[in-house]
Coordinates of C-alpha atoms in Angstrom, one line a residue:
X1 CA 0.0 0.0 0.0
X2 CA 3.0 2.3 0.7
X3 CA 4.3 1.9 -2.7
X4 CA 0.8 2.6 -4.3
X5 CA 0.8 6.0 -2.3
X6 CA 4.2 6.8 -3.5
X7 CA 3.5 6.2 -7.2
X8 CA 0.1 8.4 -6.9
X9 CA 2.3 11.1 -5.4
X10 CA 4.8 10.9 -8.3
X11 CA 2.0 10.9 -10.9
X12 CA 0.4 14.1 -9.3
X13 CA 3.8 15.8 -9.2
X14 CA 4.5 15.0 -12.9
X15 CA 1.0 16.3 -13.8
X16 CA 1.3 19.5 -12.0
X17 CA 4.6 20.1 -13.7
X18 CA 3.4 19.6 -17.0
X19 CA 0.3 21.9 -16.5
X20 CA 2.4 24.7 -15.1
X21 CA 5.8 24.7 -17.0
X22 CA 4.8 22.7 -20.2
X23 CA 1.5 24.1 -20.9
X24 CA 2.4 26.1 -23.9
X25 CA 4.1 23.1 -25.5
X26 CA 1.3 20.8 -24.9
X27 CA -1.3 23.4 -26.3
X28 CA 0.7 24.2 -29.4
X29 CA 1.4 27.9 -28.5
X30 CA 4.7 29.3 -29.3
X31 CA 6.7 30.5 -26.3
X32 CA 8.0 33.5 -28.1
X33 CA 4.6 34.7 -28.9
X34 CA 3.6 34.2 -25.4
X35 CA 6.5 36.1 -24.2
X36 CA 5.7 39.1 -26.6
X37 CA 2.2 39.2 -25.4
X38 CA 3.3 39.1 -21.9
X39 CA 5.8 41.9 -22.7
X40 CA 3.2 44.0 -24.4
X41 CA 0.8 43.5 -21.5
X42 CA 3.2 44.8 -19.1
X43 CA 5.0 47.4 -21.4
X44 CA 5.3 51.2 -20.4
X45 CA 2.2 53.3 -21.5
X46 CA 4.3 55.3 -24.0
X47 CA 5.9 52.1 -25.7
X48 CA 2.4 50.4 -25.7
X49 CA 1.1 53.5 -27.5
X50 CA 3.6 53.4 -30.1
X51 CA 3.1 49.5 -30.6
X52 CA -0.5 50.3 -30.9
X53 CA -0.1 53.0 -33.5
X54 CA -1.7 52.2 -36.7
X55 CA -1.7 54.3 -40.0
X56 CA -5.2 56.0 -40.6
X57 CA -6.2 56.1 -44.1
X58 CA -7.2 59.8 -45.2
X59 CA -7.7 61.3 -48.7
X60 CA -5.1 64.1 -49.5
X61 CA -4.3 66.4 -52.2
X62 CA -1.2 67.8 -53.6
X63 CA -1.5 71.7 -53.7
X64 CA 0.6 74.4 -55.1
X65 CA 0.4 78.1 -54.2
X66 CA -0.8 80.5 -56.8
X67 CA -0.7 84.1 -56.9
X68 CA -4.3 85.4 -56.2
X69 CA -5.1 88.9 -57.5
X70 CA -6.9 89.9 -54.4
X71 CA -9.9 92.3 -54.6
X72 CA -12.0 93.9 -51.9
X73 CA -15.4 93.3 -52.6
X74 CA -18.2 95.7 -51.4
X75 CA -21.9 95.9 -51.9
X76 CA -23.3 99.4 -52.4
X77 CA -25.5 101.6 -54.6
X78 CA -25.0 104.1 -57.4
X79 CA -25.3 107.8 -56.6
X80 CA -25.5 110.9 -58.8
X81 CA -22.5 113.0 -59.0
X82 CA -24.5 116.0 -58.3
X83 CA -28.1 116.7 -57.0
X84 CA -29.5 120.1 -56.6
X85 CA -32.9 121.7 -55.9
X86 CA -32.9 124.7 -58.0
X87 CA -35.0 127.5 -56.0
X88 CA -36.1 131.0 -56.7
X89 CA -34.2 133.9 -55.2
X90 CA -37.0 136.5 -55.7
X91 CA -40.9 136.6 -55.9
X92 CA -42.7 136.3 -59.0
X93 CA -45.2 134.5 -61.2
X94 CA -43.8 131.7 -63.5
X95 CA -44.4 132.8 -67.3
X96 CA -42.8 130.1 -69.3
X97 CA -44.0 126.6 -70.2
X98 CA -42.6 123.9 -67.8
X99 CA -39.9 121.6 -68.9
X100 CA -40.9 117.8 -68.0
X101 CA -38.9 115.6 -65.9
X102 CA -36.2 113.5 -68.0
X103 CA -35.4 116.3 -70.1
X104 CA -31.6 117.0 -70.6
X105 CA -30.7 120.5 -69.8
X106 CA -27.2 122.4 -70.3
X107 CA -25.5 124.5 -67.9
X108 CA -27.0 128.1 -67.8
X109 CA -30.3 127.0 -69.5
X110 CA -33.3 128.7 -68.4
X111 CA -35.7 126.6 -66.2
X112 CA -38.2 129.0 -64.8
X113 CA -39.0 132.6 -66.0
X114 CA -40.5 135.1 -63.6
X115 CA -42.8 137.9 -64.5
X116 CA -40.8 141.4 -64.2
X117 CA -43.8 143.2 -62.5
X118 CA -42.9 146.7 -61.7
X119 CA -39.1 146.1 -61.5
X120 CA -38.6 148.2 -64.5
X121 CA -40.1 151.2 -62.9
X122 CA -38.0 150.5 -59.6
X123 CA -34.9 150.3 -61.8
X124 CA -35.7 153.7 -63.4
X125 CA -36.5 155.3 -60.0
X126 CA -33.1 153.9 -58.6
X127 CA -31.3 155.5 -61.7
X128 CA -33.0 158.9 -61.2
X129 CA -32.1 158.9 -57.5
X130 CA -28.5 158.1 -58.4
X131 CA -28.4 161.1 -60.8
X132 CA -29.9 163.5 -58.1
X133 CA -27.1 162.2 -55.6
X134 CA -24.4 162.6 -58.0
X135 CA -25.5 166.3 -58.7
X136 CA -25.7 167.0 -55.1
X137 CA -22.1 165.8 -54.5
X138 CA -21.0 167.9 -57.4
X139 CA -22.5 171.0 -55.8
X140 CA -21.2 170.3 -52.5
X141 CA -17.7 169.9 -53.9
X142 CA -18.0 173.3 -55.6
X143 CA -19.1 175.1 -52.5
X144 CA -16.5 173.5 -50.5
X145 CA -14.0 174.9 -52.9
X146 CA -15.3 178.3 -52.3
X147 CA -15.3 177.8 -48.6
X148 CA -19.2 177.7 -48.3
X149 CA -19.3 174.0 -47.3
X150 CA -17.6 171.7 -44.8
X151 CA -16.0 168.4 -45.2
X152 CA -18.9 166.6 -43.4
X153 CA -21.2 167.8 -46.2
X154 CA -19.0 166.4 -48.8
X155 CA -18.8 163.0 -47.0
X156 CA -22.5 163.1 -46.6
X157 CA -23.2 163.7 -50.5
X158 CA -20.6 160.9 -51.2
X159 CA -22.6 158.5 -49.1
X160 CA -25.8 159.5 -50.9
X161 CA -24.2 158.6 -54.1
X162 CA -23.1 155.1 -53.0
X163 CA -26.5 154.5 -51.5
X164 CA -28.0 155.2 -54.7
X165 CA -25.6 153.2 -56.7
X166 CA -26.4 150.2 -54.3
X167 CA -30.2 150.6 -54.9
X168 CA -29.7 150.5 -58.7
X169 CA -27.3 147.4 -58.4
X170 CA -30.0 145.6 -56.0
X171 CA -32.8 146.1 -58.5
X172 CA -30.7 145.0 -61.5
X173 CA -29.8 141.9 -59.5
X174 CA -33.4 141.3 -58.7
X175 CA -34.2 141.5 -62.3
X176 CA -31.4 139.1 -63.1
X177 CA -32.7 136.5 -60.7
X178 CA -36.1 136.5 -62.6
X179 CA -34.6 134.0 -65.0
X180 CA -33.8 130.7 -62.9
X181 CA -31.2 128.7 -64.7
X182 CA -29.6 125.2 -64.5
X183 CA -26.4 125.3 -62.5
X184 CA -24.7 122.6 -64.3
X185 CA -25.6 120.1 -67.3
X186 CA -27.7 117.3 -66.3
X187 CA -31.2 115.7 -66.2
X188 CA -34.4 117.2 -64.7
X189 CA -35.7 114.8 -61.9
X190 CA -38.8 116.7 -61.7
X191 CA -41.0 119.0 -64.0
X192 CA -40.2 122.7 -63.6
X193 CA -42.6 124.9 -61.9
X194 CA -46.0 125.0 -63.7
X195 CA -47.0 128.1 -65.8
X196 CA -48.8 130.7 -63.4
X197 CA -47.2 129.6 -60.2
X198 CA -46.1 132.0 -57.8
X199 CA -42.7 131.5 -56.4
X200 CA -41.4 133.2 -53.3
X201 CA -37.7 133.3 -52.4
X202 CA -36.5 129.7 -51.6
X203 CA -39.4 128.0 -53.4
X204 CA -38.4 125.2 -55.7
X205 CA -38.3 125.5 -59.4
X206 CA -36.8 122.1 -60.4
X207 CA -34.5 119.3 -59.3
X208 CA -31.3 118.6 -61.6
X209 CA -29.2 115.6 -61.2
X210 CA -25.9 115.1 -63.0
X211 CA -25.4 111.4 -64.0
X212 CA -22.2 111.6 -66.1
X213 CA -19.9 110.7 -64.4
X214 CA -21.9 108.6 -61.9
X215 CA -20.8 107.5 -58.3
X216 CA -20.7 103.9 -57.1
X217 CA -20.8 104.2 -53.2
X218 CA -19.8 101.4 -50.9
X219 CA -18.8 100.8 -47.3
X220 CA -15.4 99.0 -46.4
X221 CA -14.9 97.2 -43.1
X222 CA -12.2 98.2 -40.7
X223 CA -10.3 95.1 -41.8
X224 CA -10.5 95.9 -45.6
X225 CA -10.2 99.6 -45.6
X226 CA -6.5 99.4 -45.4
X227 CA -6.3 97.3 -48.6
X228 CA -7.8 100.3 -50.6
X229 CA -6.0 103.1 -52.1
X230 CA -7.2 106.2 -53.9
X231 CA -6.9 105.8 -57.7
X232 CA -7.1 102.0 -57.4
X233 CA -8.8 100.2 -60.4
X234 CA -12.3 99.0 -59.6
X235 CA -14.9 96.9 -61.2
X236 CA -18.6 96.7 -60.5
X237 CA -21.6 94.6 -61.5
X238 CA -25.0 96.2 -61.4
X239 CA -28.1 94.1 -60.4
X240 CA -29.0 94.0 -64.5
X241 CA -25.7 92.1 -64.9
X242 CA -23.9 95.0 -66.7
X243 CA -20.5 95.5 -65.8
X244 CA -18.4 98.8 -65.6
X245 CA -15.0 100.1 -64.6
X246 CA -13.7 103.1 -62.7
X247 CA -11.2 104.3 -60.1
X248 CA -11.5 104.9 -56.5
X249 CA -11.9 108.9 -56.0
X250 CA -12.8 109.1 -52.2
X251 CA -11.8 107.1 -49.2
X252 CA -13.4 108.3 -45.9
X253 CA -11.1 108.8 -42.9
X254 CA -14.1 108.8 -40.6
X255 CA -16.2 105.7 -39.6
X256 CA -19.8 105.5 -39.7
X257 CA -20.7 105.6 -36.0
X258 CA -23.5 103.1 -36.4
X259 CA -21.7 100.4 -38.6
X260 CA -18.1 101.1 -38.1
X261 CA -17.6 101.1 -41.9
X262 CA -15.9 103.6 -44.1
X263 CA -17.4 105.3 -47.2
X264 CA -15.6 104.5 -50.4
X265 CA -16.6 106.1 -53.7
X266 CA -15.8 105.0 -57.5
X267 CA -16.2 107.3 -60.3
X268 CA -17.4 105.6 -63.4
X269 CA -18.2 107.2 -67.1
X270 CA -22.0 107.3 -67.7
X271 CA -22.2 109.2 -71.1
X272 CA -25.6 107.6 -72.2
X273 CA -27.0 107.8 -68.7
X274 CA -27.6 104.0 -68.7
X275 CA -26.8 103.8 -65.0
X276 CA -29.5 105.3 -62.9
X277 CA -29.2 106.9 -59.5
X278 CA -29.7 104.4 -56.5
X279 CA -29.3 101.1 -58.2
X280 CA -27.7 98.0 -56.3
X281 CA -24.1 97.4 -57.3
X282 CA -21.4 94.9 -56.4
X283 CA -18.0 96.6 -56.3
X284 CA -14.6 94.8 -56.6
X285 CA -11.5 97.0 -55.8
X286 CA -8.1 95.7 -56.8
X287 CA -5.6 95.2 -54.2
X288 CA -1.9 93.6 -54.0
X289 CA -2.0 89.9 -54.9
X290 CA -1.1 87.2 -52.4
X291 CA 0.0 83.6 -52.5
X292 CA -3.1 81.4 -51.9
X293 CA -4.5 77.9 -52.4
X294 CA -7.7 76.8 -53.5
X295 CA -9.2 74.1 -51.2
X296 CA -12.7 72.6 -50.7
X297 CA -14.5 74.3 -48.0
X298 CA -15.1 70.8 -46.3
X299 CA -11.4 70.5 -45.9
X300 CA -11.5 73.6 -43.2
X301 CA -11.3 72.3 -39.5
X302 CA -10.7 73.8 -36.0
X303 CA -8.0 73.0 -33.6
X304 CA -8.3 72.9 -29.8
X305 CA -7.8 76.4 -29.5
X306 CA -10.5 77.3 -31.9
X307 CA -8.5 78.4 -34.8
X308 CA -9.5 77.7 -38.3
X309 CA -7.2 75.8 -40.4
X310 CA -6.3 72.7 -42.4
X311 CA -4.7 69.3 -41.5
X312 CA -1.5 68.7 -43.6
X313 CA 0.5 65.4 -44.3
X314 CA 4.1 65.9 -43.0
X315 CA 7.3 64.4 -44.5
X316 CA 7.0 61.7 -41.8
X317 CA 3.5 60.9 -42.9
X318 CA 2.2 62.4 -39.7
X319 CA -0.5 65.0 -39.6
X320 CA 0.2 68.7 -39.0
X321 CA -2.2 71.5 -38.2
X322 CA -1.7 74.7 -40.1
X323 CA -3.9 77.7 -39.4
X324 CA -5.1 79.7 -42.4
X325 CA -6.7 83.1 -43.2
X326 CA -9.8 82.8 -45.6
X327 CA -9.5 85.2 -48.5
X328 CA -12.4 84.4 -50.8
X329 CA -15.3 82.1 -51.1
X330 CA -15.9 80.9 -54.8
X331 CA -18.0 78.4 -56.4
X332 CA -14.9 76.1 -57.0
X333 CA -13.6 76.3 -53.4
X334 CA -12.2 78.5 -50.9
X335 CA -9.0 80.6 -51.4
X336 CA -6.7 80.5 -48.3
X337 CA -3.5 82.1 -47.2
X338 CA -0.9 80.9 -44.6
X339 CA 0.2 77.7 -46.1
X340 CA 3.7 76.9 -47.6
X341 CA 4.1 77.0 -51.2
X342 CA 3.7 73.3 -51.5
X343 CA 1.4 71.5 -49.2
X344 CA -0.4 68.1 -49.1
X345 CA -3.8 68.8 -47.8
X346 CA -6.0 66.4 -46.0
X347 CA -9.5 66.7 -47.8
X348 CA -11.4 63.6 -46.3
X349 CA -10.6 62.2 -42.8
X350 CA -9.2 65.3 -41.3
X351 CA -11.7 65.2 -38.4
X352 CA -10.7 61.7 -37.3
X353 CA -6.9 62.4 -36.7
X354 CA -4.9 64.9 -34.5
X355 CA -1.5 66.5 -34.9
X356 CA 1.3 63.9 -34.9
X357 CA -1.0 60.9 -35.8
X358 CA 0.4 58.6 -38.4
X359 CA -1.8 58.5 -41.7
X360 CA -1.7 56.5 -44.8
X361 CA -2.5 59.3 -47.5
X362 CA -4.7 58.5 -50.7
X363 CA -4.1 61.2 -53.1
X364 CA -6.7 62.6 -55.5
X365 CA -6.5 61.5 -59.1
X366 CA -6.6 64.2 -61.7
X367 CA -10.2 63.5 -62.3
X368 CA -11.2 63.6 -58.6
X369 CA -9.1 66.8 -57.9
X370 CA -10.7 70.1 -57.8
X371 CA -10.6 71.7 -61.4
X372 CA -8.0 74.6 -62.1
X373 CA -9.4 78.0 -62.0
X374 CA -8.0 81.1 -63.1
X375 CA -6.6 83.0 -60.2
X376 CA -8.1 86.3 -61.4
X377 CA -11.5 84.9 -61.1
X378 CA -13.8 85.8 -58.2
X379 CA -17.1 84.7 -56.9
X380 CA -18.4 87.0 -59.6
X381 CA -16.4 88.2 -62.5
X382 CA -15.7 91.6 -61.0
X383 CA -12.0 91.0 -60.1
X384 CA -11.3 90.6 -64.0
X385 CA -13.0 93.8 -64.7
X386 CA -11.0 95.5 -61.8
X387 CA -7.6 94.1 -63.1
X388 CA -7.8 94.7 -66.7

């Protein structure tokens, strides 16, 4: 019985040995794999992160910077170069037929003629008073030469002559004001005063506007105003689709207190009066060109600090974040500045990677890539007009 107990103990010992120390060999698992797994399980966190790193598949695009003839785009309206309400300077009744609105008038053309009334009699009376004063002055001087008149009498007679001359000039000026003329060449925006209307001093006769040249008025923001210079070329598109060209003639130095914008005026020839006062207009003012990349809008992303930018593929196939400045939004994409001359831009998958992540970029084929566009094209065709 004692031998049986010893044999049983030996068998149990052999079984425990095989189960504990030879388990991998009995189950067919390679000891090196087990050791690797064991080392991996107990590896430091940094080493384990590197071991767990896997390249993330993304879609990228080779992009080369191009010179973008930048433009400041403003929305505004057309405005007549001159607008004046022609008014009467004296009283009188209108005696001429009215001119209808829309009529083209020249500088100095009569718009309203007023009745002379009794002004001719007043003028004759003033001339008579002047003659009387001149005779009185001559007599006073003769008396003074003989010692019969004082210097004060001569001065009084001279004052009478000057007063009479002023009365004559006043009546003559009043007669001249009976003809109300256009101060400059332009168009009548209203009918002239109707025949028989009694006008007093300050009463309106007609409104005249000058449309050649015409002004295009827009308002530039604080960030754009420094990009505009006096004399800069500008292109504009009217709401009708017509395009025109001109130059910047005025740039305000004082901001509008309500909108914090600066008034900008562009002067455009308008010989046929095709452009009307008050039309909506889109203005593109040329400025210095910048190096920019054309990217799809969906490629833009934000970093942890909230900066807008793009994710790039670095030389080591790891991602980099590059902040950018958006220059212009077009139908083909967005023009951005702030990237190197050549960049591999991630266009799909940029939201699933962070800076420093290993990626496996799949680049766009020519058919999939964004079509090439003329760098002088804008969201409208205004930039072309401004740079020609």
